[in-house]
Short mmCIF file of C-alpha atoms in Angstrom, two decimals:
data_model
loop_
_atom_site.label_atom_id
_atom_site.label_comp_id
_atom_site.label_asym_id
_atom_site.label_seq_id
_atom_site.Cartn_x
_atom_site.Cartn_y
_atom_site.Cartn_z
CA MET A 1 -100.25 65.39 -153.88
CA ASP A 2 -99.34 68.92 -154.97
CA GLU A 3 -100.24 71.59 -152.45
CA THR A 4 -102.87 74.14 -153.35
CA LEU A 5 -103.67 77.52 -151.90
CA GLY A 6 -106.65 75.92 -150.13
CA THR A 7 -104.60 73.27 -148.32
CA ALA A 8 -102.02 75.89 -147.33
CA LEU A 9 -104.72 78.19 -145.97
CA ARG A 10 -106.14 75.38 -143.84
CA ARG A 11 -102.69 74.51 -142.48
CA TRP A 12 -101.89 78.13 -141.63
CA ARG A 13 -105.34 78.64 -140.10
CA ASP A 14 -104.99 75.55 -137.89
CA ARG A 15 -101.67 76.66 -136.43
CA LEU A 16 -102.81 80.17 -135.39
CA SER A 17 -104.16 80.55 -131.87
CA PRO A 18 -107.21 82.76 -131.33
CA LEU A 19 -105.20 84.53 -128.64
CA ASP A 20 -102.68 85.63 -131.29
CA VAL A 21 -105.38 87.72 -132.97
CA GLY A 22 -106.99 88.98 -129.77
CA ARG A 23 -109.87 86.49 -129.72
CA PRO A 24 -110.79 84.68 -126.48
CA ALA A 25 -110.05 80.94 -126.29
CA ARG A 26 -113.32 79.92 -124.67
CA PRO A 27 -113.63 76.60 -122.77
CA GLY A 28 -114.96 73.76 -124.91
CA ARG A 29 -113.71 75.27 -128.13
CA ARG A 30 -113.20 72.43 -130.61
CA ALA A 31 -111.08 74.21 -133.20
CA ALA A 32 -107.42 74.32 -132.19
CA GLY A 33 -106.71 77.17 -134.57
CA LEU A 34 -108.89 79.82 -136.18
CA ARG A 35 -112.33 79.00 -137.49
CA ARG A 36 -113.15 79.89 -141.09
CA GLU A 37 -115.56 82.53 -139.78
CA GLU A 38 -112.79 84.15 -137.76
CA LEU A 39 -110.35 84.15 -140.69
CA ALA A 40 -113.00 85.67 -142.94
CA ASP A 41 -113.70 88.40 -140.38
CA LEU A 42 -110.01 89.19 -139.92
CA ALA A 43 -109.36 89.29 -143.66
CA GLY A 44 -112.45 91.31 -144.51
CA LEU A 45 -113.86 88.52 -146.71
CA SER A 46 -117.09 86.56 -146.73
CA VAL A 47 -117.14 83.16 -145.04
CA ASP A 48 -118.46 81.61 -148.25
CA TYR A 49 -115.47 82.93 -150.20
CA VAL A 50 -113.00 81.55 -147.65
CA VAL A 51 -114.75 78.17 -147.85
CA ARG A 52 -114.56 78.21 -151.66
CA LEU A 53 -110.87 79.13 -151.52
CA GLU A 54 -110.09 76.28 -149.15
CA GLN A 55 -112.10 73.82 -151.22
CA GLY A 56 -110.44 74.92 -154.45
CA ARG A 57 -113.68 76.25 -155.97
CA ALA A 58 -112.35 79.84 -156.03
CA THR A 59 -109.14 79.70 -158.03
CA ASN A 60 -108.33 83.28 -159.01
CA PRO A 61 -108.03 85.45 -155.89
CA SER A 62 -106.73 88.94 -156.43
CA ALA A 63 -103.42 90.19 -155.06
CA GLN A 64 -105.35 92.29 -152.53
CA VAL A 65 -107.20 89.21 -151.26
CA VAL A 66 -103.97 87.22 -150.89
CA ALA A 67 -102.32 90.16 -149.09
CA SER A 68 -105.26 90.39 -146.69
CA LEU A 69 -105.20 86.64 -145.99
CA ALA A 70 -101.43 86.77 -145.42
CA ARG A 71 -101.89 89.54 -142.83
CA ALA A 72 -104.78 87.77 -141.14
CA LEU A 73 -102.81 84.50 -140.94
CA GLN A 74 -99.68 86.33 -139.73
CA LEU A 75 -97.52 84.74 -142.41
CA GLN A 76 -93.78 85.27 -142.57
CA PRO A 77 -92.52 87.05 -145.74
CA ALA A 78 -91.44 83.78 -147.39
CA GLU A 79 -94.83 82.22 -146.61
CA ARG A 80 -96.61 85.27 -147.98
CA ASP A 81 -94.66 84.99 -151.25
CA TYR A 82 -95.50 81.27 -151.37
CA ALA A 83 -99.19 82.11 -151.01
CA TYR A 84 -98.95 84.50 -153.95
CA ARG A 85 -97.35 81.80 -156.09
CA LEU A 86 -99.98 79.23 -155.11
CA ALA A 87 -102.60 81.75 -156.25
CA GLY A 88 -100.82 82.12 -159.60
CA LEU A 89 -99.62 85.63 -158.79
CA LEU A 90 -96.22 87.27 -158.63
CA PRO A 91 -95.13 88.15 -155.07
CA PRO A 92 -94.65 91.85 -154.26
CA GLN A 93 -91.49 93.10 -155.94
CA GLU A 94 -88.63 94.99 -154.37
CA GLY A 95 -88.94 98.74 -154.77
CA THR A 96 -92.68 98.78 -154.03
CA VAL A 97 -94.53 99.74 -150.85
CA SER A 98 -95.17 96.66 -148.72
CA THR A 99 -98.61 95.96 -147.27
CA HIS A 100 -97.29 93.07 -145.15
CA VAL A 101 -97.75 93.45 -141.39
CA PRO A 102 -95.32 91.23 -139.43
CA ALA A 103 -96.81 88.73 -137.01
CA GLY A 104 -95.22 90.47 -134.02
CA VAL A 105 -96.85 93.78 -134.95
CA GLN A 106 -100.21 92.06 -135.36
CA ARG A 107 -99.93 90.41 -131.94
CA MET A 108 -99.06 93.77 -130.41
CA LEU A 109 -102.02 95.41 -132.13
CA ALA A 110 -104.34 92.62 -130.96
CA ARG A 111 -103.26 93.23 -127.37
CA LEU A 112 -103.98 96.93 -127.78
CA GLY A 113 -107.60 96.05 -128.50
CA GLU A 114 -109.03 98.46 -125.92
CA PHE A 115 -107.28 101.39 -127.60
CA PRO A 116 -108.03 102.96 -130.99
CA ALA A 117 -104.91 101.81 -132.85
CA ALA A 118 -104.04 101.17 -136.48
CA VAL A 119 -101.17 100.19 -138.76
CA PHE A 120 -100.31 102.24 -141.87
CA SER A 121 -97.98 101.42 -144.76
CA ALA A 122 -95.12 103.64 -145.93
CA ASP A 123 -97.50 105.68 -148.13
CA TRP A 124 -99.90 106.10 -145.18
CA THR A 125 -102.56 103.69 -146.41
CA LEU A 126 -104.50 102.11 -143.55
CA LEU A 127 -103.81 98.36 -143.36
CA SER A 128 -105.10 97.04 -140.02
CA TRP A 129 -107.02 98.45 -137.09
CA THR A 130 -108.58 97.53 -133.76
CA PRO A 131 -112.34 97.47 -133.14
CA ALA A 132 -111.88 100.53 -130.88
CA TRP A 133 -110.47 102.41 -133.89
CA ALA A 134 -113.52 101.44 -135.95
CA VAL A 135 -116.07 102.59 -133.37
CA LEU A 136 -114.27 105.89 -132.71
CA LEU A 137 -113.22 106.91 -136.22
CA GLY A 138 -115.62 104.92 -138.39
CA ASP A 139 -115.35 101.45 -139.87
CA PRO A 140 -112.55 101.59 -142.49
CA SER A 141 -113.96 98.55 -144.30
CA THR A 142 -116.77 100.78 -145.60
CA ARG A 143 -114.27 103.05 -147.37
CA THR A 144 -112.59 102.57 -150.71
CA HIS A 145 -108.88 101.87 -150.95
CA SER A 146 -108.15 105.49 -151.88
CA GLU A 147 -110.22 106.79 -148.96
CA ARG A 148 -108.06 104.76 -146.57
CA ASN A 149 -105.01 106.86 -147.43
CA LEU A 150 -104.39 109.46 -144.72
CA VAL A 151 -102.28 111.77 -146.89
CA ARG A 152 -105.05 111.98 -149.48
CA ALA A 153 -107.57 112.65 -146.71
CA VAL A 154 -105.50 115.44 -145.16
CA PHE A 155 -104.98 117.26 -148.46
CA THR A 156 -108.44 116.64 -149.94
CA THR A 157 -111.61 118.57 -149.24
CA GLY A 158 -115.10 117.13 -149.31
CA PRO A 159 -116.50 113.80 -148.07
CA SER A 160 -113.41 111.84 -149.12
CA GLY A 161 -111.17 114.11 -147.06
CA LEU A 162 -110.96 114.48 -143.30
CA ALA A 163 -114.75 114.34 -143.12
CA ALA A 164 -114.19 110.58 -143.39
CA TRP A 165 -111.54 110.83 -140.63
CA PRO A 166 -113.44 112.87 -138.02
CA VAL A 167 -110.40 114.44 -136.33
CA LEU A 168 -111.20 118.00 -135.34
CA GLN A 169 -107.64 119.09 -134.60
CA GLU A 170 -104.91 117.62 -136.74
CA GLY A 171 -102.10 119.98 -135.73
CA GLU A 172 -100.08 122.33 -137.91
CA GLY A 173 -97.16 119.98 -138.41
CA LEU A 174 -99.08 116.95 -139.66
CA GLY A 175 -99.11 117.96 -143.32
CA THR A 176 -95.39 118.70 -143.28
CA ALA A 177 -94.62 115.36 -141.65
CA LEU A 178 -96.77 113.44 -144.14
CA VAL A 179 -95.15 115.13 -147.13
CA SER A 180 -91.75 114.37 -145.64
CA ASP A 181 -92.76 110.71 -145.23
CA LEU A 182 -93.90 110.46 -148.85
CA ARG A 183 -90.65 112.01 -150.06
CA ALA A 184 -88.66 109.41 -148.10
CA ALA A 185 -90.94 106.61 -149.33
CA LEU A 186 -90.41 107.66 -152.93
CA LEU A 187 -86.67 107.25 -152.47
CA SER A 188 -87.16 103.79 -150.97
CA TYR A 189 -89.82 102.61 -153.42
CA PRO A 190 -89.13 104.34 -156.76
CA ARG A 191 -90.91 101.63 -158.76
CA ASP A 192 -94.19 101.79 -156.87
CA ARG A 193 -96.75 103.16 -159.34
CA GLY A 194 -99.35 103.73 -156.65
CA LEU A 195 -96.95 105.91 -154.68
CA THR A 196 -95.79 107.96 -157.66
CA GLY A 197 -99.41 108.31 -158.76
CA LEU A 198 -100.43 109.56 -155.31
CA VAL A 199 -97.73 112.24 -155.33
CA GLU A 200 -98.64 113.35 -158.87
CA GLU A 201 -102.34 113.42 -157.99
CA LEU A 202 -101.87 115.56 -154.88
CA ARG A 203 -99.44 117.92 -156.55
CA SER A 204 -102.10 118.64 -159.17
CA THR A 205 -105.13 118.79 -156.87
CA SER A 206 -103.79 120.37 -153.67
CA ALA A 207 -102.01 123.72 -153.70
CA GLU A 208 -100.87 123.17 -150.12
CA PHE A 209 -99.37 119.76 -150.90
CA ALA A 210 -97.65 121.16 -154.00
CA ARG A 211 -96.19 124.03 -151.97
CA LEU A 212 -94.84 121.75 -149.25
CA TRP A 213 -93.47 119.31 -151.81
CA ASP A 214 -91.76 121.96 -153.91
CA GLU A 215 -90.30 123.60 -150.79
CA GLY A 216 -88.76 120.26 -149.79
CA ALA A 217 -90.67 120.23 -146.51
CA VAL A 218 -89.13 117.99 -143.86
CA GLY A 219 -90.68 117.39 -140.45
CA PRO A 220 -91.01 114.60 -137.87
CA HIS A 221 -94.21 113.24 -136.36
CA VAL A 222 -94.72 114.46 -132.81
CA SER A 223 -97.12 113.43 -130.08
CA ALA A 224 -100.22 115.61 -130.20
CA ARG A 225 -103.62 116.05 -128.59
CA LYS A 226 -106.48 115.59 -131.01
CA THR A 227 -110.23 115.84 -130.71
CA ILE A 228 -112.37 113.16 -132.34
CA VAL A 229 -116.00 114.09 -132.99
CA HIS A 230 -118.34 111.12 -132.55
CA PRO A 231 -122.10 111.27 -133.28
CA GLN A 232 -122.98 109.34 -130.12
CA VAL A 233 -120.69 110.75 -127.44
CA GLY A 234 -119.56 114.06 -128.93
CA GLU A 235 -115.96 115.22 -128.62
CA VAL A 236 -113.31 112.79 -127.34
CA LEU A 237 -109.94 114.34 -126.49
CA CYS A 238 -107.10 111.89 -127.14
CA ASP A 239 -103.33 111.79 -127.10
CA CYS A 240 -102.07 110.59 -130.47
CA ASP A 241 -98.68 108.89 -130.83
CA VAL A 242 -97.05 107.65 -134.03
CA LEU A 243 -94.64 104.74 -133.57
CA THR A 244 -92.39 103.39 -136.30
CA VAL A 245 -91.64 99.71 -136.83
CA PRO A 246 -87.94 99.25 -137.66
CA GLY A 247 -87.24 97.09 -140.67
CA SER A 248 -90.78 97.09 -142.03
CA ASP A 249 -91.45 100.78 -142.78
CA LEU A 250 -94.82 100.66 -141.00
CA ARG A 251 -96.41 103.26 -138.73
CA LEU A 252 -98.44 102.34 -135.68
CA VAL A 253 -100.85 105.11 -134.67
CA VAL A 254 -102.34 104.86 -131.17
CA TYR A 255 -104.96 107.08 -129.52
CA THR A 256 -105.07 106.98 -125.71
CA VAL A 257 -106.96 108.82 -122.98
CA ALA A 258 -106.28 109.36 -119.29
CA ALA A 259 -107.67 106.60 -117.06
CA GLY A 260 -110.80 107.62 -115.18
CA SER A 261 -111.38 110.71 -117.31
CA PRO A 262 -114.70 111.59 -119.01
CA ASP A 263 -113.01 110.76 -122.32
CA ALA A 264 -112.13 107.29 -120.99
CA GLU A 265 -115.78 106.77 -120.06
CA LYS A 266 -116.83 107.74 -123.58
CA LEU A 267 -114.35 105.31 -125.14
CA GLU A 268 -115.51 102.51 -122.83
CA PHE A 269 -119.13 103.20 -123.74
CA LEU A 270 -118.29 102.99 -127.45
CA ARG A 271 -116.24 99.84 -126.94
CA VAL A 272 -119.07 98.09 -125.10
CA THR A 273 -121.90 99.22 -127.37
CA GLY A 274 -120.01 98.98 -130.66
CA GLY A 275 -120.67 102.63 -131.49
CA SER A 276 -122.86 103.91 -134.32
CA ARG A 277 -119.88 104.60 -136.58
CA ALA A 278 -119.11 100.91 -136.97
CA THR A 279 -121.18 98.95 -139.46
CA GLY A 280 -121.76 95.24 -139.29
CA PRO A 281 -121.33 92.95 -136.29
CA THR A 282 -118.70 93.59 -133.66
CA PRO A 283 -116.54 90.50 -133.10
CA PRO A 284 -116.48 88.91 -129.63
CA GLY A 285 -113.70 90.40 -127.54
CA PRO A 286 -110.82 92.52 -128.79
CA GLY A 287 -110.18 91.42 -132.36
CA LEU A 288 -108.09 92.74 -135.20
CA TYR A 289 -109.51 93.91 -138.49
CA SER A 290 -107.56 94.21 -141.72
CA THR A 291 -108.34 95.25 -145.24
CA PRO A 292 -107.48 93.75 -148.59
#
């Protein structure tokens, strides 16, 4: 029998341990791998849609849906491309920004569940995040794809700008570093229409971005202290570090606080209660969210 996307999804789901995605393996659990409900939660899809995909009743998933499922299932690049082909889609082409998060990075992010941490692509679009990130900075699943781009947020005013990323102090060098990153990404991914469109958009809408771009601004990301404003607990002072993932062109952003500090108590309160920023149910234990 020819394999379908549904049979492949079930096979990949069965082989993935809950511990790999930061979910507790409770005693008496019948499912050896992930449940459909867990896969749906991780991929940002409805359970009904995952069921229909596995049963072959949903036959035309979008490229964004397949990319989200591939991340949630921690597929290897060849498996991800196979999933695209089973869905009747062309795999991501060379010269375009990858949204694939390697399994090792996902496991690391799952184990950082108590910290606000997230993975960004080469164009600084948010791909995956921990529940602690959602309760501190707002649930990214409620934002549009364009609103999940940090560069657009930094150089845009209004509700789609940093108001959606409630960071009070971003630091003077952030804009320069982001422009530098986009310039490097454009050299690596010259055929990515989304990337070229983002640069053209910001050059026309942001005088500051246009100035930095035209000046050839170059600057590295540095560790910085940033203040997050939360409606429940007020200001939370965090150390922010940007880590690069060699070979995948991803950025891992992690916010941490000193153990035993008032800021640590605020983060723990938000982690336990779910925080008012997050919408929808909080998964049991430290899980990993991702977005199509």
